[in-house]
Coordinates of C-alpha atoms and ligand atoms in Angstrom, one line a residue:
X1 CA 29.0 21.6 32.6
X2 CA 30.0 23.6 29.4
X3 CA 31.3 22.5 26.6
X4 CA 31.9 23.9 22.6
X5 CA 29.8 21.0 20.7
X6 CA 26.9 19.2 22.4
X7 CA 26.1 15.9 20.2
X8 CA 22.8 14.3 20.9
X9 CA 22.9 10.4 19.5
X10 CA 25.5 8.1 19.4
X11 CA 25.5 6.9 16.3
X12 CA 28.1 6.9 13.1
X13 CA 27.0 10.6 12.8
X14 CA 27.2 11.6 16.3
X15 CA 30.5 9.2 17.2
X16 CA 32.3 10.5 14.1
X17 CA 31.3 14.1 14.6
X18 CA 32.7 14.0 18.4
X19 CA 35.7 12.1 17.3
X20 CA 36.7 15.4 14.8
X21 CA 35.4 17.5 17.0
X22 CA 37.1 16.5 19.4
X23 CA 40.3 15.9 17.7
X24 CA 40.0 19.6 16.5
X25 CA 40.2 20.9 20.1
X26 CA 36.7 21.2 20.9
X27 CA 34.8 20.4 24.3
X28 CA 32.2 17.9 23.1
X29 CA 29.7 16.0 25.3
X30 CA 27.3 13.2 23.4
X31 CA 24.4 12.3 24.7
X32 CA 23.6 8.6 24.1
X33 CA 20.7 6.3 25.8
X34 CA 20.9 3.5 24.2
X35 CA 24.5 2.5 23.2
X36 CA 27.1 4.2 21.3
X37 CA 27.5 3.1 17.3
X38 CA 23.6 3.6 17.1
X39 CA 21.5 1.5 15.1
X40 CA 24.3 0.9 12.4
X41 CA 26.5 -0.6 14.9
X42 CA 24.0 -2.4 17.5
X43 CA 21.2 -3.1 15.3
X44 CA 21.8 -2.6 11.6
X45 CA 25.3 -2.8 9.2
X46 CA 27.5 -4.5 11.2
X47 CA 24.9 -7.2 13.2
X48 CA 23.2 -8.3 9.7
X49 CA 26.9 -8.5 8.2
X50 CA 28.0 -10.8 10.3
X51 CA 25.1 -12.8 10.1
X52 CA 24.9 -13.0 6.0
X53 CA 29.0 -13.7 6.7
X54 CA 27.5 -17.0 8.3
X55 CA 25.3 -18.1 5.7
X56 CA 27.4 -16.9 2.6
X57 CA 29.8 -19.5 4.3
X58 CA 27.0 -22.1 4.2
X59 CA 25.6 -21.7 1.0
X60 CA 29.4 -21.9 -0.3
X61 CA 29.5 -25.6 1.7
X62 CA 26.3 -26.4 1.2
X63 CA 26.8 -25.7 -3.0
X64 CA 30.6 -26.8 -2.9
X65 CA 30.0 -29.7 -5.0
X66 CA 30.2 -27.4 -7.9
X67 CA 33.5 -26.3 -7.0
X68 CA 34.6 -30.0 -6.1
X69 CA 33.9 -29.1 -2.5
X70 CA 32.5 -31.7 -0.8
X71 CA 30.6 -31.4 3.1
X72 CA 28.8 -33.8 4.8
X73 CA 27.0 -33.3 8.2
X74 CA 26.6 -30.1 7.6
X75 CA 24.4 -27.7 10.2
X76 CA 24.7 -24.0 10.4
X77 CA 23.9 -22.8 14.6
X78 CA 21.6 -19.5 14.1
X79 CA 22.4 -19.4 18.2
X80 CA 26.3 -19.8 17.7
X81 CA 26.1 -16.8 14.4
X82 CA 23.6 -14.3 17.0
X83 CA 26.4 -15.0 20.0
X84 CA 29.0 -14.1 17.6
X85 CA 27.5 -11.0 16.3
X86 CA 27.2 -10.2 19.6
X87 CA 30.6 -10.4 20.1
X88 CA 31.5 -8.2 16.8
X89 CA 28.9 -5.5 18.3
X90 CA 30.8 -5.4 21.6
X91 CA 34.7 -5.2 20.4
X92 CA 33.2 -2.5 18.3
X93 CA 31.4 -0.4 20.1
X94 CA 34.4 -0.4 22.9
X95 CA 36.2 0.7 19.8
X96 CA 33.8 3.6 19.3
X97 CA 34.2 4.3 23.2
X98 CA 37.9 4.4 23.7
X99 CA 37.8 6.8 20.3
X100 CA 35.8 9.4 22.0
X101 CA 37.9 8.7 25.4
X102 CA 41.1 9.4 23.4
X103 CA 39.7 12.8 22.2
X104 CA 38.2 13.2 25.6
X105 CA 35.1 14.0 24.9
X106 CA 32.2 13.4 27.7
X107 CA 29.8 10.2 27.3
X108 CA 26.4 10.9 28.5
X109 CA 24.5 7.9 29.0
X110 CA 20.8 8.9 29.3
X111 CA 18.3 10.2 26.8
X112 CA 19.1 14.3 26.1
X113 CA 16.8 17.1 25.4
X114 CA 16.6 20.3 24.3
X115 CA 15.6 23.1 27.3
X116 CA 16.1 25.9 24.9
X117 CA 19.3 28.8 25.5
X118 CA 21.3 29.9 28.6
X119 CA 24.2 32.7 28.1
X120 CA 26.6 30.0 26.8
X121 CA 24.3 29.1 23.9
X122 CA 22.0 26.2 24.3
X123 CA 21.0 24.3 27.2
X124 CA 20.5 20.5 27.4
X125 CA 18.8 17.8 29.4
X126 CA 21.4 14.9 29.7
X127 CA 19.2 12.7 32.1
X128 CA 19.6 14.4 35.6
X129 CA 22.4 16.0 34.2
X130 CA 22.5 19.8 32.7
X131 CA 24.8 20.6 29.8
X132 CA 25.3 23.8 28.6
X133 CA 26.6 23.8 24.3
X134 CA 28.0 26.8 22.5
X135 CA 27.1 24.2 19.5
X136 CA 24.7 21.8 19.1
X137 CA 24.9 18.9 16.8
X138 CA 21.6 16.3 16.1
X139 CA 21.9 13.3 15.4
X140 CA 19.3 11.1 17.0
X141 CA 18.9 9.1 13.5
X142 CA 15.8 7.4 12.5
X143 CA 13.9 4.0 14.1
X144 CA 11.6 1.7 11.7
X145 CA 8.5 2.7 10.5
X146 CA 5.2 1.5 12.5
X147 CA 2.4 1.5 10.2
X148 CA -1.2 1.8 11.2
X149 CA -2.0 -1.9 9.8
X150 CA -4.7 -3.7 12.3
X151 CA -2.8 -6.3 14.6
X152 CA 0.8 -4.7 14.1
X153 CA 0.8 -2.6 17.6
X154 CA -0.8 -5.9 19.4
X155 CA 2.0 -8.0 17.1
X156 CA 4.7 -6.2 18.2
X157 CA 3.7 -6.2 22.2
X158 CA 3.4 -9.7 21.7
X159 CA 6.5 -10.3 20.0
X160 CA 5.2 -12.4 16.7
X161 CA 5.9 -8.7 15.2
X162 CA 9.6 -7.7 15.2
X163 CA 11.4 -5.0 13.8
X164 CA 15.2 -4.9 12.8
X165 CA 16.1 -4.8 16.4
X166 CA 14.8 -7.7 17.9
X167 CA 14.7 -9.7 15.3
X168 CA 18.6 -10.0 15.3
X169 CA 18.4 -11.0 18.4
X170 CA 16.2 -14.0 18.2
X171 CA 17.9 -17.1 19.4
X172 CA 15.7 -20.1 17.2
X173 CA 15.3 -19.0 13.8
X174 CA 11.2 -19.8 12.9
X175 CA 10.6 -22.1 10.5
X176 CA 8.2 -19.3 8.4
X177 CA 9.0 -15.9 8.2
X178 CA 6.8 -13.3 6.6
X179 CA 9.1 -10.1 5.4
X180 CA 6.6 -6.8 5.2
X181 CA 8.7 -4.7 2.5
X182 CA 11.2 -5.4 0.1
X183 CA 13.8 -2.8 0.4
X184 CA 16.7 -3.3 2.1
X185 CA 16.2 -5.0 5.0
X186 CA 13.8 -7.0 4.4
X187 CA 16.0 -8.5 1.5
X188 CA 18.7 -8.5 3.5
X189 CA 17.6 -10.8 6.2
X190 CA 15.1 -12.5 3.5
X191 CA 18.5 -13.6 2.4
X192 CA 20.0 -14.5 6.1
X193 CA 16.7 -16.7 7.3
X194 CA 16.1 -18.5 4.0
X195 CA 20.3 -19.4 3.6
X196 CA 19.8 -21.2 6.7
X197 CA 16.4 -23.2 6.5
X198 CA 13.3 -20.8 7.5
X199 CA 10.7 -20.6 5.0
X200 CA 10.4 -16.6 4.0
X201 CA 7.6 -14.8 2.3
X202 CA 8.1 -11.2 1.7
X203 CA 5.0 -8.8 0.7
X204 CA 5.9 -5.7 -1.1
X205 CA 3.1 -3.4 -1.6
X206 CA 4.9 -2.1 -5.3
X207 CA 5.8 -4.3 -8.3
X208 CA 9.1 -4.3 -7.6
X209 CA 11.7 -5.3 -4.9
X210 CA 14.6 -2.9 -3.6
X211 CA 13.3 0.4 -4.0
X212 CA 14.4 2.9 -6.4
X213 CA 17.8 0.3 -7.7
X214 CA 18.0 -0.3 -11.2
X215 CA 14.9 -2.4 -11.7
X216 CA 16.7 -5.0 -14.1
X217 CA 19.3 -5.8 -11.9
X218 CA 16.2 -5.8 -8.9
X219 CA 14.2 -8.1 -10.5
X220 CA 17.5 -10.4 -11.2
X221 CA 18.1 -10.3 -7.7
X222 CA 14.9 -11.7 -6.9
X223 CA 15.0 -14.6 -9.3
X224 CA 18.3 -15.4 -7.2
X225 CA 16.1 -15.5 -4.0
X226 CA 13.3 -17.4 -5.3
X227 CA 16.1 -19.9 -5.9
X228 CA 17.1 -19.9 -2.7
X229 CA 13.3 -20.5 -1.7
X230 CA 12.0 -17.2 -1.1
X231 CA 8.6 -16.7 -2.2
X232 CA 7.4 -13.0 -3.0
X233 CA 3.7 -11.6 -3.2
X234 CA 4.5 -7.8 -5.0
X235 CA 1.9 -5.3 -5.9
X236 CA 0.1 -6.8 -2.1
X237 CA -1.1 -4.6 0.6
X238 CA -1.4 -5.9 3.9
X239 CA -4.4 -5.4 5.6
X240 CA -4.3 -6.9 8.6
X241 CA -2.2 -9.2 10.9
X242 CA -3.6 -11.3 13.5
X243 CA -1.0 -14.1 15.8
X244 CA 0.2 -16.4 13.2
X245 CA -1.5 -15.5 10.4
X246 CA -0.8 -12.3 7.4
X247 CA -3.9 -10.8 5.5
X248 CA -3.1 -8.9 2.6
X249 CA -5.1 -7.9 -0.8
X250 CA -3.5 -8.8 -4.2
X251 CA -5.4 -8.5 -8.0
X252 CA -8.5 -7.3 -5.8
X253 CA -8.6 -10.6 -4.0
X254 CA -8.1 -10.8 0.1
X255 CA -5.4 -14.0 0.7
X256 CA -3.7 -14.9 3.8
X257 CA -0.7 -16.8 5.1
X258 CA 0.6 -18.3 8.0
X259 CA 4.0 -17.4 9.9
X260 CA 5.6 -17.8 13.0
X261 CA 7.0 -14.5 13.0
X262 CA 7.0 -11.2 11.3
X263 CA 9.5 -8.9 10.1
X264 CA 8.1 -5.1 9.7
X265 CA 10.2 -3.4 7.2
X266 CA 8.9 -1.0 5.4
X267 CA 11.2 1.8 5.8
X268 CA 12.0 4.3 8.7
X269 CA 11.3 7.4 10.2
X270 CA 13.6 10.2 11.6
X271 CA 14.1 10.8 15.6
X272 CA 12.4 14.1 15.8
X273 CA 10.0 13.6 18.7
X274 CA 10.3 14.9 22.5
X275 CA 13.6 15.8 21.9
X276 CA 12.9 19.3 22.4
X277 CA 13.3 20.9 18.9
X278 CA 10.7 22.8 19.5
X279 CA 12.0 24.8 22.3
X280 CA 14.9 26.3 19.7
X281 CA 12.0 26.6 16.5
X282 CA 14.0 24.5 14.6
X283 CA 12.5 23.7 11.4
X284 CA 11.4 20.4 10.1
X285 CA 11.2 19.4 6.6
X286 CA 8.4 16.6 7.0
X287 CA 9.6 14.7 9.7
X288 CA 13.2 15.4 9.0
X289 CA 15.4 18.2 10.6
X290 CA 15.5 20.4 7.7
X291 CA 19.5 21.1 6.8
X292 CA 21.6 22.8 4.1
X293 CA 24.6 21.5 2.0
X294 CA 26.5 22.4 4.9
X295 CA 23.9 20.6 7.5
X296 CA 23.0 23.7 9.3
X297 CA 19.6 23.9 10.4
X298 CA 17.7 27.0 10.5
X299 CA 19.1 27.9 14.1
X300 CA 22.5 29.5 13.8
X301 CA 25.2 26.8 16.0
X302 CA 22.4 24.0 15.3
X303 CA 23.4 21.5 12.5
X304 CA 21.9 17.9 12.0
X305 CA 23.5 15.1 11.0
X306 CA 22.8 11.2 10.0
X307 CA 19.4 9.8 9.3
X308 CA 17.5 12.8 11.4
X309 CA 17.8 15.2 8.4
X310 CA 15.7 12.6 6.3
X311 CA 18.0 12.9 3.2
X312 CA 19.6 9.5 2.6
X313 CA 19.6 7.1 5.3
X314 CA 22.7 5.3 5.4
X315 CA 25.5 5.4 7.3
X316 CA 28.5 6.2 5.5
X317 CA 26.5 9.4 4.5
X318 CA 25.9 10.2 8.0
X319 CA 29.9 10.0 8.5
X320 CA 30.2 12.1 5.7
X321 CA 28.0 14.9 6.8
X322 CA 28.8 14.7 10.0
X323 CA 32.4 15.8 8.8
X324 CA 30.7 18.5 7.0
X325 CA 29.3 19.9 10.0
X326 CA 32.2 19.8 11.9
X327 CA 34.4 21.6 9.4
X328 CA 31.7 24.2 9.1
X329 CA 32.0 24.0 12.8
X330 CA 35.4 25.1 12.5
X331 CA 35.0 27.8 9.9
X332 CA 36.5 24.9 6.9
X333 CA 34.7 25.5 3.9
X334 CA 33.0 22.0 3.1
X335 CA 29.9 21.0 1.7
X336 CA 27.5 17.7 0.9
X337 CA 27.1 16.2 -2.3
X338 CA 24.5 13.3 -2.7
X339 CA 24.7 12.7 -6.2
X340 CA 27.5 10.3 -5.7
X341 CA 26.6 8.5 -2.6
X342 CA 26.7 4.4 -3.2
X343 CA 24.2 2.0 -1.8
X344 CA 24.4 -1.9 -1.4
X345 CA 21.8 -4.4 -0.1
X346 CA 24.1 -7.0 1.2
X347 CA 22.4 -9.8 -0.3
X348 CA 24.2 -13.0 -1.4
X349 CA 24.7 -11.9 -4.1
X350 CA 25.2 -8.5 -3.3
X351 CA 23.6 -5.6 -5.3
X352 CA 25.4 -2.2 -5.6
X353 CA 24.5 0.9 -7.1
X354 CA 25.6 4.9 -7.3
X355 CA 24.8 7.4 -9.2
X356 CA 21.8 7.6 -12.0
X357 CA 20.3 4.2 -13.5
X358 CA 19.5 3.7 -16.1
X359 CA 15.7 4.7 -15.7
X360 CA 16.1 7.6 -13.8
X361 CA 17.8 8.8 -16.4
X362 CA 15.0 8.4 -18.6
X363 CA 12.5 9.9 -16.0
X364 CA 15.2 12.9 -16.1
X365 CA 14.8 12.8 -19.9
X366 CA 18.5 12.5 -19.7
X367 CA 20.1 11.8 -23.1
X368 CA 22.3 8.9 -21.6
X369 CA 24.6 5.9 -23.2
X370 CA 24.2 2.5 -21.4
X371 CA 26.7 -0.4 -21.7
X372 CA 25.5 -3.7 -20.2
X373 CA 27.7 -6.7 -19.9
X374 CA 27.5 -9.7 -18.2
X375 CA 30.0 -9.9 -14.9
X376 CA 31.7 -12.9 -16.4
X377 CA 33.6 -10.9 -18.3
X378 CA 35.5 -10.3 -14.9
X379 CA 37.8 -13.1 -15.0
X380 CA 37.7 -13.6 -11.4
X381 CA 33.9 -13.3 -11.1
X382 CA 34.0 -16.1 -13.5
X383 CA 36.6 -18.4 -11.4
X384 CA 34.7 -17.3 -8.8
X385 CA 30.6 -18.1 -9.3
X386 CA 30.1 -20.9 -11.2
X387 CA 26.2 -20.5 -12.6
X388 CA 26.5 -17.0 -12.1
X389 CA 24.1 -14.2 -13.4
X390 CA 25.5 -11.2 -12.0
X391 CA 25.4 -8.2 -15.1
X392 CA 26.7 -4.6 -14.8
X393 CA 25.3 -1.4 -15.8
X394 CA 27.5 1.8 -17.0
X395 CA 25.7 4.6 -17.7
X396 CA 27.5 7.8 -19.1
X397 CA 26.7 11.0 -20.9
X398 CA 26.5 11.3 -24.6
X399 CA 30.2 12.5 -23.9
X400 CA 31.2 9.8 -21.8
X401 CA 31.0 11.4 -18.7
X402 CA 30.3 9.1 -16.2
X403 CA 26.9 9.3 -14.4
X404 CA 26.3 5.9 -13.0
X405 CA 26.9 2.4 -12.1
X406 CA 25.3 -0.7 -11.2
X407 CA 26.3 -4.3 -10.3
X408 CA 24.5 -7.4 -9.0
X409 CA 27.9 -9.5 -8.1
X410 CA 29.5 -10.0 -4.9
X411 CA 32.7 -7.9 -4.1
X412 CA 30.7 -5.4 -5.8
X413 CA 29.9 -3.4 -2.5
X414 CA 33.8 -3.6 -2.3
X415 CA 34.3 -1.7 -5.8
X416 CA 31.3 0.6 -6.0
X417 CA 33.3 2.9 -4.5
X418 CA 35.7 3.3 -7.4
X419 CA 32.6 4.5 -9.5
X420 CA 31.5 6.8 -7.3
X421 CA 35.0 8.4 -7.2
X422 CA 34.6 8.5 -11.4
X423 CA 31.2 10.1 -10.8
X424 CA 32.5 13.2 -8.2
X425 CA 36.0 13.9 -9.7
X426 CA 33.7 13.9 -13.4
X427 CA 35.6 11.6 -15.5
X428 CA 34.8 10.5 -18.5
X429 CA 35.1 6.6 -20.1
X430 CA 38.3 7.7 -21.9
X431 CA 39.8 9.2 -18.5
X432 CA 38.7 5.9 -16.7
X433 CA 40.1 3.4 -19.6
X434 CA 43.8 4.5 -18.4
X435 CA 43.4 3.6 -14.6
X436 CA 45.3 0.7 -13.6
X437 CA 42.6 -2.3 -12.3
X438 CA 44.4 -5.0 -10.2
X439 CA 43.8 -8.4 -12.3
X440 CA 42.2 -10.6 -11.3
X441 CA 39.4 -8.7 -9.6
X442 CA 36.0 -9.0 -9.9
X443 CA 36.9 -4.4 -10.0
X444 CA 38.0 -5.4 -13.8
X445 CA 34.1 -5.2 -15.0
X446 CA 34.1 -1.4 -14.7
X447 CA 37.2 -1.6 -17.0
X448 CA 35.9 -3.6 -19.1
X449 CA 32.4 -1.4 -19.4
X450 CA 34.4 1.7 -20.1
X451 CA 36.4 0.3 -23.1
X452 CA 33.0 -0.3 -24.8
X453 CA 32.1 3.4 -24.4
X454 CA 32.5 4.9 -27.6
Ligands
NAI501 P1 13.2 0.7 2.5 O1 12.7 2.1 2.3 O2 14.5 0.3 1.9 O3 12.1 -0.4 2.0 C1 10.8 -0.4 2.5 C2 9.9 -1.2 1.5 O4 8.7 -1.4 2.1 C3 9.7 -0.4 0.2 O5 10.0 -1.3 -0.9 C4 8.2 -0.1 0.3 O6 7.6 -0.1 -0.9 C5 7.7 -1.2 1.2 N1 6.5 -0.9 1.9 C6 6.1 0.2 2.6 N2 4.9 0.1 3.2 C7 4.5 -1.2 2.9 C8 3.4 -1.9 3.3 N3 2.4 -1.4 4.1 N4 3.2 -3.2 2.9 C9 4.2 -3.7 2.1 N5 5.3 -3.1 1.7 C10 5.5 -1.8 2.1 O7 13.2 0.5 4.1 P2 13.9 -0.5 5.0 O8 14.2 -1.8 4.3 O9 13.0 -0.6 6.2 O10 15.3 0.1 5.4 C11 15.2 1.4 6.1 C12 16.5 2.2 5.9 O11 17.6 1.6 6.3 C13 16.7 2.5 4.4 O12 16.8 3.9 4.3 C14 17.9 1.8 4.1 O13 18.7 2.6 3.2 C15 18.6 1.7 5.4 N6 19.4 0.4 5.4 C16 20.5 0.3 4.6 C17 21.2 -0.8 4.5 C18 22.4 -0.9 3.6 O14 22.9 0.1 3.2 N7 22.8 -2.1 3.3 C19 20.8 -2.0 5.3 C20 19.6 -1.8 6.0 C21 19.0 -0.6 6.1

C-alpha cells in the first residue's frame, strides 16, 4: 500500500501529526504496537492524573476539618481509582481512534520498521505488512531509563522493580515504596502512594528534587511532601538492589532500606533502536533523532517528532512539533520554539514553571529583575488553601520584558500558560499590567507580580 505520510508511533506526536495530516488531504498510515495515545495516554499524563484526582479529593476530606468539613469512615479504594483510570485511558484512546478514522488515515497495529527506499520514497515494515511512504514521520518517543545498578534487571523480571508502566497498574498499593529519582515522576506518584497510606522513600542522587525547576520553589515542594510523610535521602547513589531491600551510599557511608516495591525513575531514553534508522543513515544526536527547528532530520521527507528527537520530553511539545512537521510537510512556513515551553509536575500542590528561573538566569549571567510574592496575595488561593505556602516567581529583563515564571500553587498548571504566551508574543510588565484577569482566580498572582515590576 502507498500512502503520502507514513507515521511510526502512536503517540500525541504521531496521533496529532496523522490527524493534520490527514485533515490536509494526505494518505497517512501510523504504525502503532502497543496502543494508540502512546505513553502519555496509556501510561503517563492522563493515567497519573486521574490517579492524583483521587487523592487530591482525599487529602481535601481527610484535611476538611480546616475548612469545617467534617468525614468520618473515610477509606480511599487504590483498586476502585486504577479501574477508573482504566476507564479514562479507554474513552480516550477510542477518541484518538475514531479521530484518525474521521480523517481516514490507516491504523497499523504491529511494530514498524524501516527497510530503506522503493520508487515511491521509503519503504516500511508494518508487521507482515509492507507500506510504501512518500514521507516518513518518527515518532516512536522514549521508554524509562534502565540503569546498570546490580539487582535492577533481576528486580524488574521479578516485579519488586517497576517502572511508570506497571506500576499504574498495580492493584494493592505496598505499604513501602522506594522512589529511585526525584524528577517528575517519581514526585508525581511519591505524591499519589503517600496521599493514600503507603510509606514512600525517594533517593535522588543530586541535592535537589525536580530537576532543573526553580530550586526555591523545589525545595518548598519537598517540605510539602515530607508533610505528607515522604522521606527523601538526596545527594544518595544507589548501589545495589536486592528483593526487598535498597542499598545506596550517602556522606561516604553504605545504608540500606527495606521496600516492598520499587519505582525506577530516573529519566528516559528515546526509541531509537531496531527501528531501522540505520537503513536511511539518519543521524542521531546521542540517542536522539537529530532534528531542526522545523523537525527535519538529515534525510530529505524524514522528520521526527515527540520525545525521539531527545529535545524536551513532554507531550504538549510533541503536539507542537508534530504540527511543525506537518506544516513543513505541506510547504507552510513554521517553526519550533522551546524557550517558552511550560512544565508542571502534578503534585498536590502542583509546581509550574516556563521560561528562565531565576538561576539560570544567573548561570546565563543574565542581568534579570525578580519579584517574589507569596500566592496569598491571590484572593482565591487564599479562600482556597488554608495553611498554604505556595510563592510565585516573575522574572523579567531590566526592561521588563518578560522572561519567566514560576509557581508552586494548584491551578497553576491551569495558568502557566498565560505566561508563556507573555514570554513568546515578548511583552513586557507594563504590556501585561493592562490585561484583564478574571477575579477571583488563583491567575490574579501573575497580575499582581507584574504591578510590582518597576
Ligand atoms: P526526570 O529526568 O524528570 O528525573 C529523573 C531524576 O532521577 C533526576 O532528578 C535525576 O537526578 C535522578 N537520577 C538519575 N539517575 C539516578 C540514580 N541512579 N539514582 C538516583 N537518582 C537518579 O525523569 P523522570 O521522572 O523519569 O521523567 C521522565 C520524563 O517524563 C521527563 O522528561 C519528564 O519531563 C516526563 N514527564 C513529564 C510529566 C509532566 O509533565 N507532568 C510527568 C511525567 C513524566
Amino acid at each position: 500500500m502507498s500512502y503520502d505520510l507514513i507515521v511510526l508511533g502512536g503517540g500525541p506526536a504521531g496521533y496529532l501529526a496523522a490527524e493534520r495530516a490527514g485533515h490536509a488531504g494526505l494518505k497517512t498510515a501510523v504504525v502503532e504496537e502497543r496502543s494508540l495515545g502512546g505513553v502519555c495516554l496509556n501510561e503517563g499524563c492522563i493515567p497519573t492524573k486521574t490517579l492524583l484526582y483521587s487523592a487530591k479529593l482525599y487529602d481535601g476530606a481527610r484535611h476538611g476539618e480546616k475548612y469545617g468539613v467534617k468525614a468520618e469512615g473515610l477509606s480511599i479504594d487504590h483498586a476502585a481509582v486504577v479501574r477508573r483510570k482504566n476507564k479514562v485511558v479507554r474513552l480516550l484512546t477510542a477518541g484518538v481512534k475514531s479521530q484518525l478514522k474521521a480523517v481516514s488515515a490507516d491504523v497499523f497495529s504491529a511494530r514498524g520498521s524501516i527497510l530503506g527506499r522503493d520508487t515511491e520514497g521509503f519503504l516500511v515494515a508494518a508487521g507482515e505488512e509492507r507500506l510504501s511512504g512518500r514521507r516518513l514521520l518518527i515518532a516512536t518517543g522514549s521508554s524509562a531509563a534502565i540503569v546498570p545498578i546490580p539487582g535492577v534487571r533481576e528486580g524488574l523480571e521479578s516485579g519488586f522493580v517497576l517502572t511508570n508502566r506497571e506500576i499504574l497498574d498495580l492493584q494493592t498499593a505496598p505499604e513501602r515504596l522506594c522512589v529511585i529519582g526525584g524528577g517528575v515522576i517519581g514526585l508525581e506518584l511519591a505524591s499519589y502512594f503517600s496521599s493514600i497510606g503507603t510509606q514512600v522513600s525517594v533517593i535522588e542522587m543530586l541535592d535537589h528534587i525536580a530537576g532543573e525547576t526553580d530550586g526555591e520553589l523545589a525545595a518548598l515542594l519537598q517540605a510539602e511532601l515530607v508533610k505528607k510523610g515522604v522521606r527523601f535521602e538526596l545527594s544518595a547513589r544507589v548501589t545495589g538492589l536486592e528483593p526487598g531491600t535498597v542499598t545506596y551510599e550517602k556522606d561516604g557511608e553504605k545504608q540500606s532500606l527495606s521496600c516492598d516495591r520499587v519505582l525506577l525513575s530516573i529519566g528516559r531514553r528515546p526509541n531509537t533502536e531496531g527501528i531501522g534508522l540505520e537503513a536511511l543513515g539518519v543521524a542521531l544526536s546521542g540517542r536522539a533523532v537529530a532534528t531542526d527547528e522545523r523537525m527535519r532530520t538529515n534525510v530529505p521527507g524524514v522528520w521526527a517528532a515527540g520525545d525521539v528527537n531527545g529535545k524536551v520530553m513532554l507531550a504538549h511539545t510533541a503536539y507542537r512539533e508534530a504540527e511543525v512537521a506537518v506544516n513543513d510537510m505541506l510547504g507552510i512556513e513554521d517553526s519550533m520554539r522551546y524557550d517558552a515551553i511550560p512544565s508542571v509536575i502534578y503534585t498536590n500542590p502542583e509546581l509550574s514553571s516556563v521560561g528562565l528561573t531565576e538561576q539560570e538566569a544567573q548561570k546565563q549571567g543574565i542581568d534579570y529583575k525578580l519579584v517574589k510574592l507569596p500566592m496569598n496575595y491571590a484572593g482565591r488561593y487564599r479562600a482556597e488553601n488554608e495553611d498554604g505556602r505556595g510563592i510565585m516567581k516573575l522574572v523579567t529583563d531590566p526592561a521588563g520584558r518578560i522572561l519567566g515564571g514560576q509557581a508552586l500553587a494548584n491551578y497553576s498548571s491551569e495558568f502557566i500558560v498565560a505566561l508563556g504566551s507573555f514570554i513568546g508574543m515578548g511583552m513586557t510588565a507594563a504590556q501585561v499590567q493592562k490585561v484583564i484577569f478574571p477575579h477571583p482566580t488563583v491567575s490574579e498572582i501573575i497580575r499582581e507580580a507584574v504591578f510590582q515590576c518597576e
